[in-house]
């Protein structure tokens, strides 16, 4: 039991802020597994950083789950809160653009009016490849 | 580019299914099919199985390939899909970019009416059902040329679904042996294009140009009803012609206005479908067929050697002629689709449902668009066949070559010669010369008027066929001269005077007394023609 806790402590986070993952506890529903957190971090490039953040996520999910209490039998799902608005159609005229200088001012690095980005996508290191850290 | 003339490589596969006897083991490709066909004396092409079959070198069970396509066509419009910046091919980097395209905070998408009309026209031309209500979604992924981190597309409910596209493939050695196939269209959706990345490997950086970011695209998804590279190439070619006829896209593959991704898998007939790979960024019709055929062969080879096919994305290296796995694809992508919160549903109307008193600028009437659809390539070909009595395969060639139809019609306008003669001259001699020197129709040194004049001379019997050919060659070489000028310069006129002709023949015969009766008879016959 204690050894398991140590093992848990050795799991690490992506990103430079270190945190602690909470291993999925199969007995308690509503817990978000470490795998899911890792997956979310890759997809959204967010950093959960600490157990507190994961707990907050779990609370948010529980809060949203209260919707299940509503009886929606025979009710059409709403696709958009804008469903009763008209989608405005713009005529096909050129009215914008020609502001390269302004836009390039936002860029960290510029080469001859091109934005500069690192080559391709940099792979996030896998969780196991990280150095082990103790929790904050 | 006569894509429909591609014949051999795919043929063989189809024919093996018709003559499975385990007898002829020639390996894959044309050899099997044609040999078997000749052996069995089959000439009819009536029952064509939809799946092509490949026979393996080791004589194992046959393979069937399944090919689906996702085609992205850039909409021909003045401004972008959700912003008012210009759509233009070549422009200084980042000069055609608005704040929205650069995804600066506080900007919102505003839908371009022309793009919606283009989508409806294309859907109607491809026999789709136009969804009166369609929705926009966000597809999230990270890449430097996608500044917002998501692309606005229509994943849940696209603008058009369930259509079909008819195309033609060669099924025999003779040009007349063509068969019509159809491929189902799963859906057509509106989406944004991404920017362009230029990879600078030596300096380990990527240069980003957002001019293309936000340009409207029509994504046409074709169901996996195709079975080889040739079918896919023919289907794409027909779609190109339709888009160009509608004016919804210039569909020029070389300029990146038409991009094709292929989904390819192989399986044994009767068994479930195999794992598919995606081959991306096929940017020319020629490479499309090559890449697909290579990938089919590669998959068969892998499976026959006991290996598995990975569900991966590959790209085609045209120099090496093979597909290679792409970097940057880590497992299956999760795009986290969500409804686009800034855009209400897109509602389209027809004459019956049009709200009274609505601002015409703000509503789109599907019936109105349907009534004004331009003539589609299929219809144009039909008319050519009926009006000029030409063979179906001729009508295909005329439409397939850029500018050739217009050239042909201009010649017809100015000549008295029979349409069949014009067809023959344009498709055989004129096109032949173009192909020999690798020229496009608009680069031809011979104008439609010049050819028309030449054909008039021929029609009047002022010159013979062979003389006409000589004149044509001279027209091709030297610009500025008219056919009549060349004829008189080279003295190619046919002698019309009967008596003068007889005198010439007599002179010839007298000069060659050794020529017997037969020879004289032939000479007199010649002069009478």
XYZ file of C-alpha atoms in Angstrom:
665
model
C 0.000 0.000 0.000
C 2.754 2.402 0.952
C 4.882 1.209 -1.949
C 2.007 1.956 -4.241
C 1.772 5.464 -2.884
C 5.462 5.970 -3.560
C 4.976 4.709 -7.081
C 2.188 7.180 -7.491
C 4.484 9.888 -6.253
C 6.980 9.063 -8.920
C 4.645 9.746 -11.782
C 5.383 13.040 -13.410
C 3.687 15.779 -15.309
C 4.279 17.265 -18.663
C 5.497 20.784 -18.552
C 7.867 22.627 -16.282
C 5.473 22.955 -13.345
C 5.455 19.708 -11.471
C 2.429 18.103 -10.071
C 0.916 14.965 -8.837
C -1.434 12.694 -10.674
C -4.262 11.056 -8.955
C -4.513 7.487 -10.062
C -7.958 6.416 -11.030
C -9.790 4.964 -8.116
C -12.161 2.432 -9.601
C -14.407 2.509 -6.578
C -15.221 6.195 -6.830
C -16.934 7.218 -10.048
C -16.302 10.611 -11.544
C -12.538 10.470 -11.118
C -10.496 11.455 -14.116
C -7.687 9.030 -14.884
C -4.081 10.005 -15.417
C -4.257 8.776 -18.967
C -7.149 11.082 -19.726
C -5.330 14.027 -18.164
C -2.272 13.308 -20.238
C -4.389 12.992 -23.356
C -6.128 16.298 -22.630
C -2.845 18.020 -22.013
C -1.555 16.945 -25.388
C -4.700 17.861 -27.244
C -5.290 21.241 -25.720
C -1.738 22.122 -24.694
C -2.873 22.996 -21.218
C -0.991 22.095 -18.098
C -3.008 20.730 -15.251
C -0.047 21.201 -13.007
C -1.441 20.071 -9.728
C -3.894 17.736 -8.074
C -6.010 20.718 -7.218
C -6.586 21.416 -10.884
C -7.626 17.843 -11.543
C -10.007 17.987 -8.607
C -11.507 21.162 -9.999
C -12.001 19.409 -13.328
C -13.751 16.537 -11.621
C -16.038 18.909 -9.766
C -16.887 20.688 -13.003
C -17.803 17.401 -14.645
C -19.971 16.438 -11.669
C -21.702 19.798 -11.866
C -22.456 19.342 -15.565
C -23.647 15.797 -14.918
C -26.610 17.236 -13.069
C -28.110 17.835 -16.505
C -28.808 14.129 -16.664
C -31.549 14.646 -14.104
C -33.609 16.489 -16.696
C -36.065 14.374 -18.690
C -35.351 15.046 -22.369
C -37.490 12.312 -23.891
C -38.969 13.463 -27.174
C -37.138 16.797 -27.090
C -34.986 17.784 -30.086
C -31.409 18.568 -29.036
C -30.450 22.210 -29.351
C -27.625 22.635 -31.795
C -26.767 26.219 -31.048
C -27.886 28.966 -28.700
C -27.990 31.096 -31.821
C -30.563 28.877 -33.472
C -33.156 31.597 -33.739
C -30.733 34.147 -35.176
C -30.263 34.771 -38.846
C -26.886 33.917 -40.298
C -25.782 37.100 -41.998
C -24.538 36.626 -45.580
C -21.814 38.990 -46.680
C -21.423 40.024 -50.333
C -18.327 38.758 -52.039
C -16.284 41.974 -52.006
C -12.706 42.583 -50.987
C -12.720 44.976 -48.041
C -9.839 43.827 -45.869
C -6.232 42.761 -45.999
C -3.125 44.629 -47.048
C -1.866 45.046 -43.538
C 1.134 42.745 -43.515
C 3.288 45.210 -41.641
C 0.792 45.564 -38.822
C 0.288 41.814 -38.493
C 3.975 41.017 -38.548
C 4.540 43.288 -35.598
C 2.857 40.600 -33.536
C 5.402 38.000 -34.501
C 8.319 37.076 -32.323
C 10.444 36.359 -35.357
C 9.971 37.394 -38.939
C 11.912 36.503 -42.068
C 11.132 38.603 -45.144
C 7.459 39.113 -44.318
C 6.926 35.486 -43.323
C 6.049 34.452 -39.803
C 8.657 32.095 -38.411
C 7.634 28.919 -36.637
C 9.621 25.950 -35.379
C 9.802 23.094 -37.901
C 6.703 20.880 -37.866
C 5.123 19.941 -34.590
C 7.401 19.378 -31.642
C 6.394 16.137 -29.948
C 5.500 16.426 -26.317
C 7.647 14.071 -24.271
C 5.752 11.040 -23.042
C 4.896 10.923 -19.367
C 7.224 7.980 -18.654
C 10.143 9.803 -20.131
C 9.890 12.559 -17.572
C 12.044 12.704 -14.488
C 10.177 11.684 -11.404
C 9.057 14.475 -9.112
C 7.569 14.694 -5.704
C 4.295 16.444 -5.375
C 4.027 20.063 -4.514
C -4.022 15.711 -70.839
C -6.235 12.854 -71.947
C -6.668 11.080 -68.661
C -9.191 8.709 -70.106
C -6.674 7.215 -72.460
C -4.958 5.438 -69.536
C -5.668 1.828 -70.198
C -3.443 -0.994 -69.480
C -2.338 -1.061 -65.912
C -5.748 -1.264 -64.342
C -7.403 -3.357 -66.971
C -5.711 -6.544 -66.111
C -7.019 -6.521 -62.602
C -10.597 -6.294 -63.706
C -10.380 -9.089 -66.193
C -8.898 -11.595 -63.828
C -12.140 -11.723 -61.920
C -13.881 -12.711 -65.113
C -11.500 -15.519 -65.857
C -10.356 -17.008 -62.609
C -8.919 -20.314 -63.602
C -5.667 -20.454 -61.734
C -4.096 -21.095 -65.075
C -2.266 -18.055 -66.275
C 0.251 -16.801 -63.745
C 1.785 -13.733 -65.234
C 1.945 -11.653 -62.134
C 0.030 -8.449 -61.695
C -0.767 -5.858 -64.230
C -1.856 -5.669 -67.775
C -0.272 -8.880 -68.882
C -2.733 -11.118 -67.119
C -5.846 -9.429 -68.161
C -5.170 -8.974 -71.813
C -3.669 -12.387 -72.300
C -6.548 -14.101 -70.571
C -8.979 -12.023 -72.501
C -7.472 -12.963 -75.790
C -7.421 -16.605 -74.810
C -11.055 -16.589 -74.018
C -11.968 -14.380 -76.880
C -13.945 -12.079 -74.673
C -14.817 -8.847 -76.342
C -17.850 -7.726 -74.442
C -17.363 -5.446 -71.512
C -20.893 -5.657 -70.270
C -20.594 -7.125 -66.783
C -17.965 -5.105 -65.036
C -17.477 -5.989 -61.390
C -17.027 -2.897 -59.308
C -13.967 -4.156 -57.507
C -10.748 -4.748 -59.341
C -8.898 -7.907 -58.582
C -5.185 -8.516 -58.539
C -3.597 -11.849 -58.930
C -0.591 -12.441 -56.755
C 2.757 -13.662 -57.851
C 2.555 -16.630 -55.525
C -0.758 -17.648 -56.925
C -2.618 -16.966 -53.692
C -6.169 -15.733 -53.471
C -7.109 -12.613 -55.346
C -7.000 -9.190 -53.790
C -9.509 -6.412 -54.192
C -8.585 -2.804 -53.612
C -10.915 -0.176 -52.207
C -10.224 3.493 -52.844
C -12.091 6.467 -51.389
C -11.238 10.080 -52.047
C -11.467 13.361 -50.168
C -11.189 16.215 -52.599
C -10.640 19.797 -51.548
C -11.524 22.381 -54.172
C -10.764 26.043 -53.619
C -13.874 28.093 -54.241
C -13.518 30.661 -56.977
C -14.534 33.837 -55.155
C -13.233 37.354 -54.683
C -12.971 37.185 -50.923
C -12.468 34.500 -48.322
C -15.055 32.302 -46.671
C -15.384 34.195 -43.405
C -13.507 37.425 -44.049
C -13.238 40.155 -46.626
C -9.613 39.682 -47.594
C -8.799 38.849 -51.162
C -8.409 35.409 -52.688
C -5.497 35.479 -55.097
C -2.840 32.995 -56.096
C 0.380 34.935 -56.120
C 0.779 37.899 -53.821
C 3.405 39.178 -51.389
C 3.434 37.018 -48.256
C 0.811 37.904 -45.650
C -0.571 40.775 -47.725
C -4.013 39.197 -48.221
C -4.605 38.587 -44.541
C -7.230 40.241 -42.372
C -7.252 40.337 -38.586
C -9.701 37.442 -38.547
C -7.475 35.321 -40.802
C -4.585 35.941 -38.428
C -6.978 34.938 -35.615
C -6.395 38.051 -33.605
C -8.668 38.208 -30.563
C -11.972 39.990 -30.951
C -12.566 38.984 -34.570
C -15.596 37.033 -35.736
C -16.411 34.987 -38.864
C -18.873 36.483 -41.379
C -20.071 34.039 -44.038
C -19.512 34.854 -47.716
C -22.704 34.476 -49.763
C -20.852 33.523 -52.935
C -19.264 30.519 -51.196
C -22.657 29.218 -50.120
C -23.992 29.607 -53.672
C -20.950 27.764 -54.990
C -21.590 24.904 -52.592
C -25.261 24.682 -53.563
C -24.432 24.733 -57.290
C -21.869 21.995 -56.861
C -24.255 19.924 -54.765
C -26.984 20.241 -57.389
C -24.621 19.372 -60.224
C -23.565 16.239 -58.342
C -27.157 15.149 -57.686
C -26.910 15.715 -53.952
C -29.628 16.487 -51.482
C -29.123 20.034 -50.324
C -29.628 20.324 -46.589
C -31.874 23.281 -45.913
C -30.230 23.544 -42.541
C -26.516 22.980 -42.130
C -24.197 23.681 -39.227
C -20.638 24.854 -38.729
C -18.176 23.153 -36.394
C -14.654 23.628 -35.136
C -12.033 21.007 -35.833
C -9.116 21.473 -33.444
C -5.504 20.636 -34.136
C -2.220 22.440 -33.684
C -0.144 23.469 -36.626
C 1.708 26.678 -37.369
C -0.304 27.393 -40.534
C -3.582 27.244 -38.588
C -3.340 30.352 -36.423
C -6.653 29.866 -34.607
C -5.778 26.306 -33.579
C -8.993 25.140 -35.199
C -10.554 25.039 -38.639
C -14.198 25.982 -39.167
C -15.818 23.149 -41.095
C -19.157 21.324 -41.339
C -18.792 17.996 -39.679
C -22.180 17.302 -38.119
C -24.503 18.512 -40.829
C -22.878 19.485 -44.123
C -24.535 21.530 -46.813
C -25.035 18.666 -49.320
C -25.168 14.871 -48.990
C -25.807 11.681 -50.952
C -24.952 12.516 -54.515
C -23.279 10.675 -57.348
C -20.657 11.344 -59.974
C -20.517 9.515 -63.286
C -17.192 9.061 -65.031
C -15.741 6.986 -67.839
C -12.910 4.500 -67.901
C -11.287 2.643 -70.747
C -11.963 -1.049 -70.602
C -10.271 -2.251 -73.725
C -7.499 -1.502 -76.121
C -9.779 0.255 -78.565
C -10.718 3.871 -77.808
C -14.366 3.008 -78.294
C -14.303 0.585 -75.391
C -15.283 2.853 -72.551
C -17.472 2.030 -69.619
C -19.384 4.453 -67.403
C -18.942 4.107 -63.677
C -20.492 6.026 -60.848
C -19.092 6.876 -57.476
C -21.338 7.944 -54.628
C -20.760 11.295 -53.033
C -20.997 11.081 -49.293
C -21.122 14.794 -48.646
C -20.013 18.241 -49.674
C -19.030 20.669 -46.973
C -17.765 24.212 -46.678
C -14.536 24.688 -44.809
C -11.594 27.011 -44.355
C -8.235 26.502 -45.967
C -5.081 26.745 -43.858
C -2.090 28.936 -44.551
C 1.035 27.805 -46.339
C 4.145 26.565 -44.625
C 7.517 26.669 -46.279
C 9.931 24.341 -44.584
C 13.425 25.676 -44.199
C 15.248 22.529 -43.127
C 18.812 23.908 -42.955
C 17.783 26.658 -40.550
C 15.362 24.415 -38.702
C 12.415 26.715 -39.115
C 9.144 26.972 -40.962
C 8.041 30.136 -42.732
C 4.333 30.823 -42.597
C 2.316 32.719 -45.197
C -1.323 33.230 -44.230
C -2.555 34.466 -47.615
C -4.322 31.172 -48.126
C -5.649 30.952 -44.573
C -9.406 31.281 -44.556
C -9.971 30.786 -48.283
C -13.227 28.883 -48.873
C -12.914 25.215 -49.710
C -15.449 22.697 -50.896
C -14.634 19.312 -49.480
C -16.163 16.595 -51.643
C -16.051 13.182 -50.017
C -16.314 10.252 -52.406
C -17.356 6.882 -51.019
C -14.882 4.023 -51.477
C -16.513 2.802 -54.681
C -13.342 2.946 -56.719
C -10.815 0.196 -57.092
C -7.682 1.510 -58.740
C -5.674 4.588 -59.681
C -7.216 4.926 -63.107
C -10.772 5.039 -61.782
C -9.800 7.580 -59.163
C -8.007 9.747 -61.719
C -10.972 9.618 -64.095
C -13.406 10.525 -61.340
C -11.233 13.459 -60.287
C -10.906 14.605 -63.893
C -14.669 14.564 -64.346
C -15.158 16.472 -61.098
C -12.622 19.026 -62.317
C -14.560 19.509 -65.543
C -17.826 19.899 -63.652
C -16.377 22.451 -61.237
C -14.869 24.392 -64.118
C -18.117 24.323 -66.078
C -20.005 25.591 -63.018
C -17.368 28.232 -62.360
C -17.343 27.282 -58.694
C -13.669 26.401 -58.748
C -10.895 26.720 -61.286
C -9.836 23.295 -60.004
C -6.285 23.695 -61.255
C -4.249 21.017 -59.501
C -0.932 22.623 -60.340
C -1.940 25.822 -58.547
C -3.209 23.925 -55.553
C -6.854 24.747 -56.235
C -7.723 21.064 -56.244
C -6.136 18.729 -53.694
C -6.896 15.075 -53.321
C -6.358 12.707 -50.412
C -6.906 9.013 -51.028
C -7.976 6.341 -48.535
C -6.762 2.962 -49.697
C -7.179 -0.556 -48.378
C -7.045 -4.061 -49.782
C -8.871 -7.233 -48.864
C -9.813 -10.604 -50.244
C -13.214 -10.485 -51.936
C -15.867 -11.701 -49.551
C -13.835 -10.859 -46.470
C -14.140 -7.695 -44.390
C -12.360 -4.529 -45.537
C -8.715 -4.205 -44.620
C -6.942 -1.500 -42.635
C -6.770 1.659 -44.670
C -3.995 4.161 -45.118
C -4.429 7.734 -46.153
C -2.244 9.138 -48.889
C -2.193 12.913 -48.709
C -1.349 15.860 -50.872
C -1.670 14.358 -54.295
C -1.271 17.443 -56.366
C -1.358 16.236 -59.919
C -3.635 13.920 -61.834
C -0.676 11.925 -63.087
C 0.716 11.257 -59.619
C -2.728 10.492 -58.264
C -3.058 7.297 -60.282
C 0.570 6.324 -59.737
C 0.428 6.875 -55.996
C -2.780 4.909 -55.559
C -1.565 1.990 -57.629
C 1.742 1.961 -55.777
C 0.010 1.969 -52.411
C -2.272 -0.891 -53.457
C 0.711 -2.938 -54.539
C 2.606 -2.064 -51.380
C -0.240 -3.143 -49.141
C -0.663 -6.425 -50.987
C 3.053 -7.039 -50.748
C 3.097 -6.346 -47.020
C 0.118 -8.557 -46.306
C 1.412 -11.395 -48.428
C 4.640 -11.325 -46.471
C 2.768 -11.701 -43.215
C 3.067 -8.103 -42.091
C 0.254 -5.806 -41.040
C -0.904 -2.536 -42.524
C -0.746 0.399 -40.140
C -3.584 2.895 -40.135
C -1.278 5.752 -40.996
C -0.924 8.761 -43.216
C 1.516 8.623 -46.070
C 2.673 11.022 -48.720
C 3.726 10.332 -52.267
C 7.293 10.962 -53.328
C 7.007 11.506 -57.046
C 10.719 11.289 -57.666
C 10.975 7.855 -56.125
C 7.509 6.861 -57.233
C 6.538 5.519 -53.836
C 4.511 6.413 -50.765
C 6.234 7.135 -47.479
C 4.922 7.584 -43.956
C 4.508 11.227 -43.011
C 6.166 12.646 -39.928
C 4.114 14.532 -37.400
C 1.285 12.074 -37.229
C 1.232 10.656 -33.750
C -1.411 7.972 -33.717
C -5.041 8.757 -34.282
C -5.902 12.427 -34.162
C -8.615 13.583 -31.816
C -10.044 16.727 -33.345
C -12.419 17.530 -30.488
C -15.202 18.696 -32.784
C -17.488 21.266 -31.242
C -20.200 23.477 -32.704
C -18.904 26.830 -33.922
C -20.358 29.116 -31.283
C -20.162 32.254 -33.414
C -22.264 31.067 -36.338
C -25.992 30.319 -36.307
C -27.271 27.450 -38.473
C -27.161 28.105 -42.213
C -30.689 28.087 -43.594
C -31.438 27.689 -47.283
C -34.796 28.020 -48.962
C -36.619 26.962 -52.057
C -39.372 28.805 -53.883
C -42.033 27.198 -51.741
C -40.443 27.992 -48.423
C -39.059 31.448 -49.202
C -40.218 33.826 -46.469
C -42.269 36.660 -48.008
C -40.695 40.075 -47.920
C -37.257 38.663 -47.197
C -34.187 40.636 -48.210
C -32.986 38.862 -51.388
C -29.406 39.516 -50.391
C -29.909 37.565 -47.183
C -31.672 34.482 -48.517
C -30.542 31.771 -50.879
C -33.144 30.056 -53.051
C -32.075 26.582 -54.147
C -34.627 26.464 -56.983
C -33.392 29.770 -58.359
C -29.862 28.402 -58.442
C -30.976 25.129 -59.994
C -32.688 26.948 -62.856
C -29.513 28.842 -63.635
C -27.022 25.990 -63.540
C -24.628 26.133 -66.508
C -24.389 23.242 -68.937
C -22.512 20.321 -67.423
C -19.790 18.369 -69.306
C -22.014 15.295 -69.698
C -24.644 17.385 -71.445
C -22.042 19.117 -73.623
C -20.731 15.763 -74.773
C -24.236 14.553 -75.554
C -24.866 17.599 -77.694
C -21.591 17.152 -79.555
C -22.479 13.567 -80.341
C -25.937 14.492 -81.557
C -25.044 17.656 -83.408
C -21.874 16.508 -85.117
C -22.337 12.774 -85.196
C -19.051 12.172 -83.447
C -18.202 9.087 -81.430
C -18.502 9.244 -77.628
C -14.777 8.845 -77.127
C -14.179 11.861 -79.346
C -16.444 13.976 -77.210
C -14.424 12.935 -74.174
C -11.136 13.903 -75.775
C -12.529 17.255 -76.874
C -13.565 18.125 -73.352
C -10.543 16.676 -71.658
C -8.019 18.866 -73.383
C -8.060 22.423 -72.086
C -9.249 24.818 -74.766
C -9.754 22.141 -77.392
C -13.530 22.337 -77.425
C -13.447 26.083 -78.020
C -10.881 25.615 -80.776
C -13.051 22.970 -82.401
C -16.157 25.134 -82.225
C -14.320 28.094 -83.736
C -13.163 25.977 -86.655
C -16.695 24.657 -87.193
C -17.997 28.211 -87.304
C -15.678 29.275 -90.101
C -15.598 26.220 -92.306
C -17.924 24.592 -94.777
C -16.279 21.231 -94.316
C -18.243 18.378 -92.806
C -18.184 18.163 -89.006
C -16.750 14.653 -89.164
C -13.837 15.944 -91.204
C -13.275 18.744 -88.725
C -13.434 16.299 -85.822
C -10.910 14.039 -87.467
C -8.499 16.867 -88.265
C -8.754 18.450 -84.823
C -8.469 15.235 -82.826
C -5.922 13.398 -84.931
C -3.707 15.849 -86.750
C -3.994 19.034 -84.691
C -3.931 17.310 -81.328
C -1.173 15.033 -82.544
C 1.057 17.984 -83.356
C 0.298 19.585 -79.979
C 1.168 16.426 -78.095
C 4.338 15.873 -80.062
C 5.653 19.271 -79.057
C 4.036 19.229 -75.644
C 2.020 22.377 -76.264
C -1.275 23.536 -74.849
C -4.082 24.502 -77.196
C -3.567 28.175 -76.465
C 0.091 27.849 -77.481
C -0.771 26.501 -80.912
C 0.832 28.299 -83.862
C -2.176 27.379 -85.972
C -5.312 29.437 -85.365
C -8.856 28.105 -85.770
C -9.298 30.436 -88.773
C -6.222 29.023 -90.452
C -7.395 25.458 -89.995
C -10.881 26.425 -91.154
C -9.454 27.931 -94.321
C -7.354 24.849 -94.947
C -10.359 22.599 -94.526
C -12.316 24.774 -96.941
C -9.625 24.298 -99.552
C -9.771 20.578 -98.962
C -13.540 20.588 -99.108
C -13.529 22.417 -102.434
C -11.085 19.842 -103.676
C -8.635 22.614 -104.431
C -5.965 20.466 -102.804
C -5.562 16.809 -102.022
C -5.452 15.247 -98.571
C -1.740 14.744 -98.653
C -1.199 18.287 -99.850
C -3.385 19.495 -96.991
C -1.128 17.724 -94.546
C 1.894 19.393 -96.070
C 0.194 22.758 -95.803
C -0.642 22.056 -92.166
C 2.956 21.246 -91.384
C 4.027 24.469 -93.037
C 1.362 26.419 -91.136
C 2.707 24.962 -87.931
C 6.265 25.962 -88.716
C 5.790 29.425 -90.127
C 3.412 31.831 -88.469
C 1.631 34.507 -90.380
C 1.159 32.678 -93.646
C -2.335 31.705 -94.697
C -3.081 28.289 -96.170
C -3.827 29.803 -99.560
C -0.445 31.488 -99.583
C 1.320 28.244 -98.765
C -0.644 26.363 -101.400
C 0.339 28.795 -104.139
C 3.926 29.057 -102.908
C 4.401 25.337 -102.984
C 2.236 24.837 -106.010
C 0.108 22.277 -104.264
C -3.093 23.060 -106.115
C -4.850 20.110 -107.662
C -5.121 20.463 -111.349
C -8.763 20.907 -112.167
C -8.435 21.012 -115.898
C -9.304 17.524 -117.203
C -7.598 17.991 -120.552
C -4.400 19.267 -119.008
C -4.390 16.263 -116.705
C -4.758 13.874 -119.625
C -1.884 15.534 -121.388
C 0.314 15.099 -118.341
C -0.585 11.441 -118.051
C 0.141 10.813 -121.721
C 3.506 12.509 -121.358
C 4.352 10.331 -118.416
C 3.279 7.147 -120.166
C 5.211 8.004 -123.286
C 8.241 8.647 -121.160
C 7.939 5.152 -119.718
C 7.076 2.804 -122.565
C 8.035 -0.200 -120.468
C 5.035 0.371 -118.251
C 2.396 -2.082 -119.348
C -1.326 -1.748 -119.906
C -2.015 -2.020 -116.202
C 0.233 0.908 -115.493
C -1.455 3.053 -118.130
C -4.856 2.180 -116.813
C -3.826 3.178 -113.373
C -2.375 6.442 -114.617
C -5.585 7.340 -116.410
C -7.587 6.397 -113.367
C -5.402 8.616 -111.233
C -5.945 11.601 -113.466
C -9.675 11.121 -113.354
C -9.812 11.305 -109.577
